[in-house]
Coordinates of C-alpha atoms in Angstrom, one line a residue:
M1 CA 0.0 0.0 0.0
S2 CA 1.2 3.5 -0.8
E3 CA 1.3 6.7 1.3
A4 CA -1.4 8.2 -0.8
L5 CA -4.7 9.4 0.8
A6 CA -8.2 8.9 -0.4
L7 CA -11.4 10.6 0.7
G8 CA -15.0 10.2 0.0
Y9 CA -16.0 13.4 -1.8
S10 CA -19.6 14.3 -2.4
G11 CA -19.3 18.0 -3.0
G12 CA -21.2 18.7 0.2
G13 CA -19.9 21.0 2.9
D14 CA -18.3 18.3 5.1
S15 CA -16.4 16.5 2.4
T16 CA -15.4 19.7 0.7
A17 CA -13.9 21.0 4.0
L18 CA -12.0 17.6 4.2
L19 CA -10.8 17.9 0.7
H20 CA -9.4 21.4 1.3
A21 CA -7.8 20.4 4.6
L22 CA -6.1 17.3 3.1
C23 CA -4.8 19.1 0.1
A24 CA -3.5 21.9 2.4
C25 CA -1.8 19.6 4.8
H26 CA -0.4 17.2 2.1
P27 CA 0.8 19.5 -0.7
D28 CA 3.4 16.9 -1.9
Q29 CA 1.3 13.8 -1.4
T30 CA -1.3 12.3 -3.7
V31 CA -4.9 12.9 -2.5
H32 CA -7.5 10.7 -4.3
A33 CA -11.0 12.2 -4.3
L34 CA -13.5 9.4 -4.7
I35 CA -16.8 10.7 -6.0
V36 CA -19.7 8.3 -5.9
D37 CA -22.5 8.9 -8.4
H38 CA -25.5 7.1 -6.9
Q39 CA -27.5 7.9 -10.2
L40 CA -30.6 8.5 -8.1
R41 CA -31.3 11.9 -9.6
P42 CA -31.1 13.1 -13.3
E43 CA -28.5 15.7 -12.5
S44 CA -26.2 13.4 -10.5
A45 CA -23.8 12.7 -13.4
E46 CA -23.3 16.5 -14.1
E47 CA -22.7 17.1 -10.4
A48 CA -20.1 14.3 -10.2
A49 CA -18.3 15.8 -13.2
D50 CA -18.4 19.3 -11.5
N51 CA -17.0 17.8 -8.3
A52 CA -14.2 16.1 -10.3
D53 CA -13.3 19.4 -11.8
Y54 CA -13.3 21.1 -8.4
A55 CA -11.1 18.4 -6.8
R56 CA -8.7 18.6 -9.7
S57 CA -8.5 22.4 -9.3
L58 CA -7.2 21.8 -5.7
G59 CA -4.5 19.4 -6.8
A60 CA -6.4 16.2 -6.0
E61 CA -6.9 13.3 -8.4
P62 CA -10.6 12.7 -8.9
H63 CA -12.2 9.3 -9.6
I64 CA -16.0 9.0 -10.4
L65 CA -17.5 5.7 -9.1
R66 CA -21.0 4.9 -10.4
W67 CA -23.6 2.8 -8.7
T68 CA -25.0 0.7 -11.5
A69 CA -28.0 -0.7 -9.7
P70 CA -29.5 2.3 -7.8
R71 CA -32.3 1.9 -5.3
K72 CA -34.0 4.6 -3.3
S73 CA -33.0 3.3 0.1
Q74 CA -30.5 5.0 2.4
A75 CA -29.3 1.6 3.7
A76 CA -28.7 0.2 0.2
A77 CA -27.0 3.5 -0.9
R78 CA -24.7 3.4 2.1
Q79 CA -23.8 -0.3 1.4
A80 CA -23.1 0.5 -2.3
R81 CA -21.2 3.6 -1.5
H82 CA -18.8 1.8 0.9
T83 CA -18.4 -1.1 -1.5
L84 CA -17.4 1.3 -4.3
L85 CA -15.1 3.3 -2.1
A86 CA -13.4 0.1 -0.8
G87 CA -13.0 -1.3 -4.3
A88 CA -11.5 2.0 -5.5
C89 CA -9.0 2.1 -2.6
E90 CA -7.9 -1.5 -3.3
G91 CA -7.4 -0.6 -7.0
L92 CA -5.4 2.5 -6.1
G93 CA -3.3 0.7 -3.5
V94 CA -4.6 3.0 -0.7
S95 CA -5.2 1.6 2.8
L96 CA -6.7 4.8 4.4
L97 CA -10.1 6.3 3.5
C98 CA -10.9 9.6 5.1
L99 CA -14.6 10.6 5.6
G100 CA -16.0 14.0 6.6
H101 CA -18.3 12.9 9.5
T102 CA -18.6 15.5 12.2
L103 CA -19.7 15.6 15.8
D104 CA -23.2 16.3 14.6
D105 CA -23.2 13.1 12.6
R106 CA -22.0 11.2 15.5
V107 CA -24.8 12.5 17.8
E108 CA -27.4 11.8 15.1
T109 CA -26.2 8.3 14.7
L110 CA -26.3 7.7 18.4
R111 CA -29.8 9.1 18.7
M112 CA -31.0 6.8 15.9
R113 CA -29.4 3.8 17.6
A114 CA -30.8 4.7 21.0
K115 CA -34.3 4.5 19.6
R116 CA -33.8 0.8 18.6
E117 CA -33.8 -2.1 21.0
G118 CA -30.4 -3.5 21.8
A119 CA -27.7 -3.7 24.5
W120 CA -25.1 -1.1 25.3
R121 CA -23.1 -2.2 22.3
T122 CA -25.5 -0.3 20.0
L123 CA -24.2 3.0 21.5
T124 CA -20.6 2.5 20.4
G125 CA -21.3 4.4 17.2
M126 CA -18.6 5.7 14.8
T127 CA -15.0 6.4 16.0
A128 CA -12.0 8.2 14.6
L129 CA -10.6 4.9 13.2
D130 CA -12.8 2.0 12.1
A131 CA -12.5 -1.0 9.8
S132 CA -14.3 -0.6 6.5
P133 CA -17.9 -1.7 7.1
V134 CA -18.0 -3.9 4.0
W135 CA -16.6 -7.4 3.7
P136 CA -14.6 -8.8 1.9
E137 CA -14.2 -5.8 -0.4
G138 CA -13.0 -3.6 2.5
R139 CA -10.6 -6.1 4.1
G140 CA -7.6 -3.8 3.6
V141 CA -9.2 -0.4 4.2
T142 CA -9.3 1.6 7.4
V143 CA -11.8 4.4 7.6
A144 CA -10.5 7.6 9.3
R145 CA -12.8 10.4 10.5
P146 CA -10.6 13.4 11.3
F147 CA -13.6 15.8 12.0
L148 CA -15.5 13.9 14.7
E149 CA -14.7 16.6 17.2
L150 CA -15.8 19.5 14.9
R151 CA -19.3 20.8 14.3
R152 CA -20.9 21.0 10.9
A153 CA -21.2 24.8 11.3
Q154 CA -17.4 25.1 11.9
L155 CA -16.7 23.4 8.6
R156 CA -19.0 25.8 6.7
D157 CA -17.4 28.8 8.4
Y158 CA -14.1 27.4 7.3
L159 CA -15.3 27.1 3.7
K160 CA -16.7 30.6 3.8
R161 CA -13.3 31.9 4.9
L162 CA -11.8 30.2 1.8
D163 CA -14.7 31.4 -0.5
A164 CA -15.0 27.8 -1.4
R165 CA -17.8 26.1 -3.4
W166 CA -20.0 23.4 -2.0
I167 CA -23.4 22.0 -2.7
E168 CA -26.2 20.8 -0.4
D169 CA -27.7 17.4 -1.2
P170 CA -31.5 17.8 -1.5
S171 CA -32.0 14.5 0.4
N172 CA -30.6 16.3 3.5
E173 CA -33.9 18.2 3.6
D174 CA -36.1 15.2 2.9
A175 CA -38.2 14.7 6.1
R176 CA -39.0 11.1 5.0
Y177 CA -35.6 10.1 6.3
E178 CA -35.1 9.4 10.0
R179 CA -31.7 11.2 10.1
V180 CA -33.3 14.4 8.6
Q181 CA -36.1 14.2 11.2
L182 CA -33.6 14.0 14.0
R183 CA -31.6 16.9 12.5
Q184 CA -34.7 19.1 12.5
K185 CA -35.1 18.3 16.2
A186 CA -31.5 18.4 17.2
Y187 CA -30.3 18.5 20.8
P188 CA -28.9 21.9 21.8
P189 CA -25.2 21.7 21.0
G190 CA -23.1 21.1 24.1
G191 CA -26.3 20.7 26.2
P192 CA -26.8 18.1 28.9
A193 CA -28.7 15.7 26.7
E194 CA -26.0 15.7 24.1
H195 CA -23.2 15.5 26.7
G196 CA -24.9 12.5 28.4
L197 CA -25.3 10.6 25.1
L198 CA -21.7 11.2 24.1
S199 CA -20.5 10.1 27.5
L200 CA -22.5 6.9 27.3
S201 CA -21.1 6.3 23.9
D202 CA -17.5 6.8 25.0
Q203 CA -18.0 4.4 27.8
S204 CA -19.5 1.8 25.4
V205 CA -16.6 2.2 23.0
D206 CA -14.1 1.6 25.8
A207 CA -16.0 -1.4 27.1
E208 CA -16.3 -2.9 23.6
R209 CA -12.6 -2.4 23.0
L210 CA -11.7 -4.2 26.2
L211 CA -14.1 -7.0 25.5
R212 CA -12.8 -7.6 22.0
G213 CA -9.2 -7.6 23.3
A214 CA -10.2 -10.3 25.9
A215 CA -12.0 -12.3 23.1
W216 CA -8.9 -12.1 21.0
R217 CA -6.9 -13.6 23.8
L218 CA -9.5 -16.4 24.3
V219 CA -9.4 -17.2 20.6
E220 CA -5.6 -17.4 20.7
R221 CA -5.8 -20.0 23.5
A222 CA -9.0 -21.9 22.6
V223 CA -9.1 -22.0 18.8
S224 CA -6.8 -23.7 16.3
W225 CA -7.2 -23.0 12.6
T226 CA -7.1 -25.6 9.8
A227 CA -5.4 -25.0 6.5
W228 CA -8.7 -25.6 4.6
G229 CA -10.6 -22.8 6.4
G230 CA -12.1 -24.5 9.5
A231 CA -11.6 -24.0 13.2
R232 CA -11.3 -26.4 16.1
L233 CA -12.8 -24.9 19.3
N234 CA -11.8 -26.0 22.8
A235 CA -15.2 -26.4 24.6
D236 CA -13.7 -26.4 28.1
M237 CA -11.9 -23.1 27.6
F238 CA -15.0 -21.5 26.2
S239 CA -17.0 -22.8 29.1
L240 CA -14.5 -21.4 31.7
A241 CA -14.4 -18.0 30.1
A242 CA -16.6 -15.1 31.2
K243 CA -19.9 -15.3 29.2
P244 CA -19.5 -11.9 27.4
M245 CA -16.0 -12.8 26.4
A246 CA -17.0 -16.2 25.2
L247 CA -19.9 -14.8 23.1
R248 CA -17.7 -12.2 21.5
A249 CA -15.1 -14.8 20.7
M250 CA -17.7 -17.1 19.2
E251 CA -19.1 -14.3 17.1
A252 CA -15.6 -13.5 15.7
V253 CA -14.9 -17.2 14.9
M254 CA -18.3 -17.5 13.2
L255 CA -17.5 -14.5 11.0
A256 CA -14.0 -15.7 10.1
V257 CA -15.2 -19.2 9.2
S258 CA -18.3 -18.3 7.3
G259 CA -17.0 -15.3 5.3
E260 CA -20.5 -13.7 5.7
A261 CA -20.7 -10.0 5.4
R262 CA -23.4 -9.6 8.1
T263 CA -22.8 -10.1 11.8
P264 CA -24.6 -13.1 13.2
A265 CA -27.6 -12.2 15.5
P266 CA -26.8 -12.3 19.2
D267 CA -29.3 -15.2 19.7
G268 CA -27.6 -17.2 17.0
V269 CA -24.2 -16.7 18.6
A270 CA -25.5 -17.8 22.0
A271 CA -27.1 -20.9 20.4
C272 CA -23.8 -21.8 18.8
L273 CA -21.9 -21.3 22.1
K274 CA -24.5 -23.5 23.9
A275 CA -24.1 -26.2 21.3
L276 CA -20.3 -26.2 21.7
E277 CA -20.5 -26.5 25.5
A278 CA -23.1 -29.3 25.2
Q279 CA -21.0 -31.1 22.5
E280 CA -23.9 -31.0 20.0
A281 CA -23.9 -30.4 16.3
H282 CA -25.4 -27.0 15.2
T283 CA -25.9 -25.0 12.1
Q284 CA -26.1 -21.2 12.4
S285 CA -25.4 -18.1 10.3
G286 CA -23.5 -19.8 7.6
V287 CA -21.4 -22.2 9.7
L288 CA -21.7 -25.8 10.8
L289 CA -20.4 -26.8 14.2
T290 CA -19.8 -30.5 14.7
A291 CA -20.3 -32.3 18.0
D292 CA -16.5 -32.5 18.3
G293 CA -16.2 -28.7 18.2
V294 CA -15.0 -28.4 14.6
M295 CA -16.5 -25.4 12.8
G296 CA -16.6 -25.1 9.0
R297 CA -18.6 -23.5 6.3
D298 CA -22.2 -24.7 6.2
P299 CA -22.5 -26.8 3.0
G300 CA -26.0 -25.5 2.4
A301 CA -24.9 -21.9 2.4
V302 CA -22.3 -22.4 -0.3
L303 CA -23.9 -25.2 -2.4
G304 CA -27.4 -23.7 -2.4
R305 CA -30.5 -25.0 -0.6
A306 CA -33.3 -27.0 -2.1
D307 CA -35.8 -24.5 -0.8
G308 CA -34.1 -21.7 -2.7
G309 CA -33.0 -20.0 0.5
A310 CA -29.4 -19.8 -0.8
E311 CA -27.9 -20.0 -4.3
P312 CA -24.8 -21.9 -5.1
V313 CA -21.6 -19.8 -4.7
V314 CA -19.4 -20.0 -7.9
L315 CA -16.5 -17.8 -9.0
E316 CA -15.2 -17.9 -12.6
L317 CA -11.9 -16.3 -13.4
Q318 CA -9.9 -15.9 -16.6
A319 CA -6.1 -16.3 -16.7
G320 CA -4.4 -13.5 -14.8
E321 CA -7.5 -12.4 -12.9
T322 CA -7.9 -12.3 -9.1
G323 CA -11.2 -12.8 -7.4
L324 CA -12.8 -13.3 -4.0
F325 CA -14.7 -16.5 -3.3
D326 CA -17.4 -16.7 -0.6
G327 CA -15.8 -14.0 1.5
R328 CA -13.2 -16.7 2.6
F329 CA -10.6 -17.0 -0.2
E330 CA -8.7 -14.7 -2.5
V331 CA -7.8 -16.7 -5.7
R332 CA -5.3 -15.7 -8.4
A333 CA -5.9 -17.6 -11.6
E334 CA -2.9 -18.8 -13.5
T335 CA -5.3 -20.3 -16.1
A336 CA -9.0 -19.9 -16.7
C337 CA -10.7 -21.6 -13.7
Q338 CA -13.8 -22.1 -11.6
V339 CA -13.9 -21.9 -7.9
A340 CA -16.8 -23.6 -6.1
A341 CA -17.6 -26.0 -3.3
L342 CA -16.7 -29.7 -3.6
G343 CA -20.2 -31.0 -3.2
D344 CA -20.6 -34.6 -4.1
R345 CA -17.4 -34.8 -6.2
A346 CA -14.6 -37.1 -5.1
A347 CA -11.3 -35.6 -3.9
P348 CA -8.4 -35.8 -6.4
E349 CA -6.3 -38.9 -6.3
G350 CA -3.8 -38.7 -3.5
V351 CA -5.7 -36.1 -1.5
S352 CA -6.9 -37.4 1.9
L353 CA -9.9 -35.8 3.5
S354 CA -9.5 -37.8 6.8
D355 CA -8.8 -34.6 8.8
V356 CA -12.0 -33.0 7.7
P357 CA -15.2 -34.1 9.5
P358 CA -17.6 -35.8 7.0
A359 CA -20.3 -33.2 7.6
L360 CA -18.0 -30.4 6.4
R361 CA -16.4 -32.1 3.3
Q362 CA -19.0 -30.9 0.8
S363 CA -18.3 -27.3 1.6
L364 CA -14.5 -27.6 0.9
T365 CA -13.3 -25.1 -1.7
V366 CA -12.3 -26.5 -5.1
I367 CA -10.4 -24.8 -7.9
S368 CA -10.9 -26.5 -11.2
C369 CA -9.5 -25.6 -14.7
F370 CA -11.9 -25.0 -17.5
S371 CA -9.5 -26.7 -19.9
D372 CA -9.5 -29.9 -17.8
P373 CA -12.3 -30.2 -15.3
E374 CA -10.7 -33.3 -13.8
V375 CA -7.7 -31.3 -12.6
V376 CA -8.7 -29.8 -9.3
E377 CA -7.0 -28.2 -6.4
L378 CA -8.3 -28.3 -2.8
P379 CA -6.8 -25.3 -1.0
G380 CA -5.3 -26.4 2.2
L381 CA -5.4 -30.1 1.4
D382 CA -3.6 -30.6 -1.9
L383 CA 0.0 -31.5 -1.4
S384 CA 0.9 -30.2 -4.8
E385 CA -0.9 -26.9 -4.3
T386 CA 0.5 -23.6 -5.6
D387 CA 0.5 -20.1 -4.0
N388 CA -2.4 -18.9 -6.1
W389 CA -4.8 -18.6 -3.2
S390 CA -4.9 -17.2 0.3
L391 CA -7.3 -17.8 3.2
L392 CA -9.0 -14.7 4.6
C393 CA -10.2 -16.0 8.0
M394 CA -7.4 -14.6 10.0
T395 CA -7.6 -11.2 8.3
R396 CA -11.3 -11.2 9.2
L397 CA -10.6 -12.2 12.8
R398 CA -8.0 -9.4 13.3
R399 CA -10.2 -6.8 11.6
W400 CA -13.1 -7.7 13.9
L401 CA -11.3 -8.0 17.2
L402 CA -8.2 -5.8 17.2
P403 CA -8.1 -2.0 17.1
C404 CA -7.5 -0.4 13.7
E405 CA -4.3 1.5 13.3
A406 CA -3.5 4.3 10.9
P407 CA -0.2 4.4 8.9
T408 CA 2.6 5.9 11.0
W409 CA 2.7 9.0 8.7
F410 CA -1.0 9.8 9.2
D411 CA -1.8 12.3 12.0
G412 CA -5.5 12.4 12.5
D413 CA -5.5 15.5 14.6
K414 CA -3.7 17.6 12.0
Y415 CA -6.7 18.3 9.9
A416 CA -9.1 19.5 12.7
S417 CA -6.2 21.6 14.0
H418 CA -5.8 23.1 10.5
I419 CA -9.5 24.0 10.6
R420 CA -9.4 25.6 14.0
A421 CA -6.3 27.6 13.2
A422 CA -7.9 28.9 10.0
L423 CA -11.0 29.9 12.0
A424 CA -8.9 31.6 14.7
K425 CA -7.4 34.1 12.2
P426 CA -8.9 37.5 12.0
V427 CA -11.3 38.0 9.2

């Protein structure tokens, strides 16, 4: 990864202030302005082109990313936006994505979460450094939010000082959206209600960080990983651990083994932990746990289910291409090939499956050449295997449990300080 920076740039006030601050603080460093065109409005393409011109005028390198399957849903737009941003960062060799979220955004997010049912964990909210929220596309991207201590009004005052240009998204005034409704009934800035909510969030963030660290240490002691993508869990060690720690560790292992993008529901994690302690087989959230404590990919999730609840997962690659299979493997094709689950096929001659529980063998990953379907490779089991694949489970585990770190050259406080210094100067 390079020392270049990327930011999500919409042309709105927050991201425009971030663009100016990054370009001012890094005059000799490449700043990539990633512009997502959601294609939800007729004028969006023209706005994206204008934003590209403006970013270029400040010395940044603009890149327009288009959502090819637009839907009028804020959740779908957010997912698509982060997927596009993560893919662009990977293509550019950038590991750090800066976003212009402010203290106001943080408060609004916490108010939205507080209205929903859930434990204290729902109040963690956004932090200054987070892993990209999309998997596996965002596996190498850290999201930085340098403006989380600044107000939206401060950024606009900064832009006015610069006589800068920015636009206001009409959707920010659309009262059909929950965030807009909350914005219209905002807490008094710095008042007791806001202060109390932020204090609760800070405590939740600290507690979650400690809990994830403890879960990481439990996983180090109680879980061994197989070369084919499974995990062997020590039921006794999980039983002796404090329940919150055991649950968080189980959640992380389930994510790492399944490759699923969505976090398993708390009830599902608890059911899986109960099955492990009772030495019972259990299927949950894309994983299958055997009675002996071996966890692997649920065959039904990757082969497809008879009821149509899941489609078969298949990846086809041409020679020289690299692709992601099932959120668990990165495959680099030397020749045209197909990546899929083993299913009912027999293992290649000379490859033993004795170390894999029978219930998990159908979900083993197979790489087969189009030119000769009989020539297959079983990643993690084939003695003649090449280095054309890598397993992503440990990457997922680290991203989920360990704190994100910015590159050593990145100073997250520099940009807010730049804004404050500009505002402190006499007009």
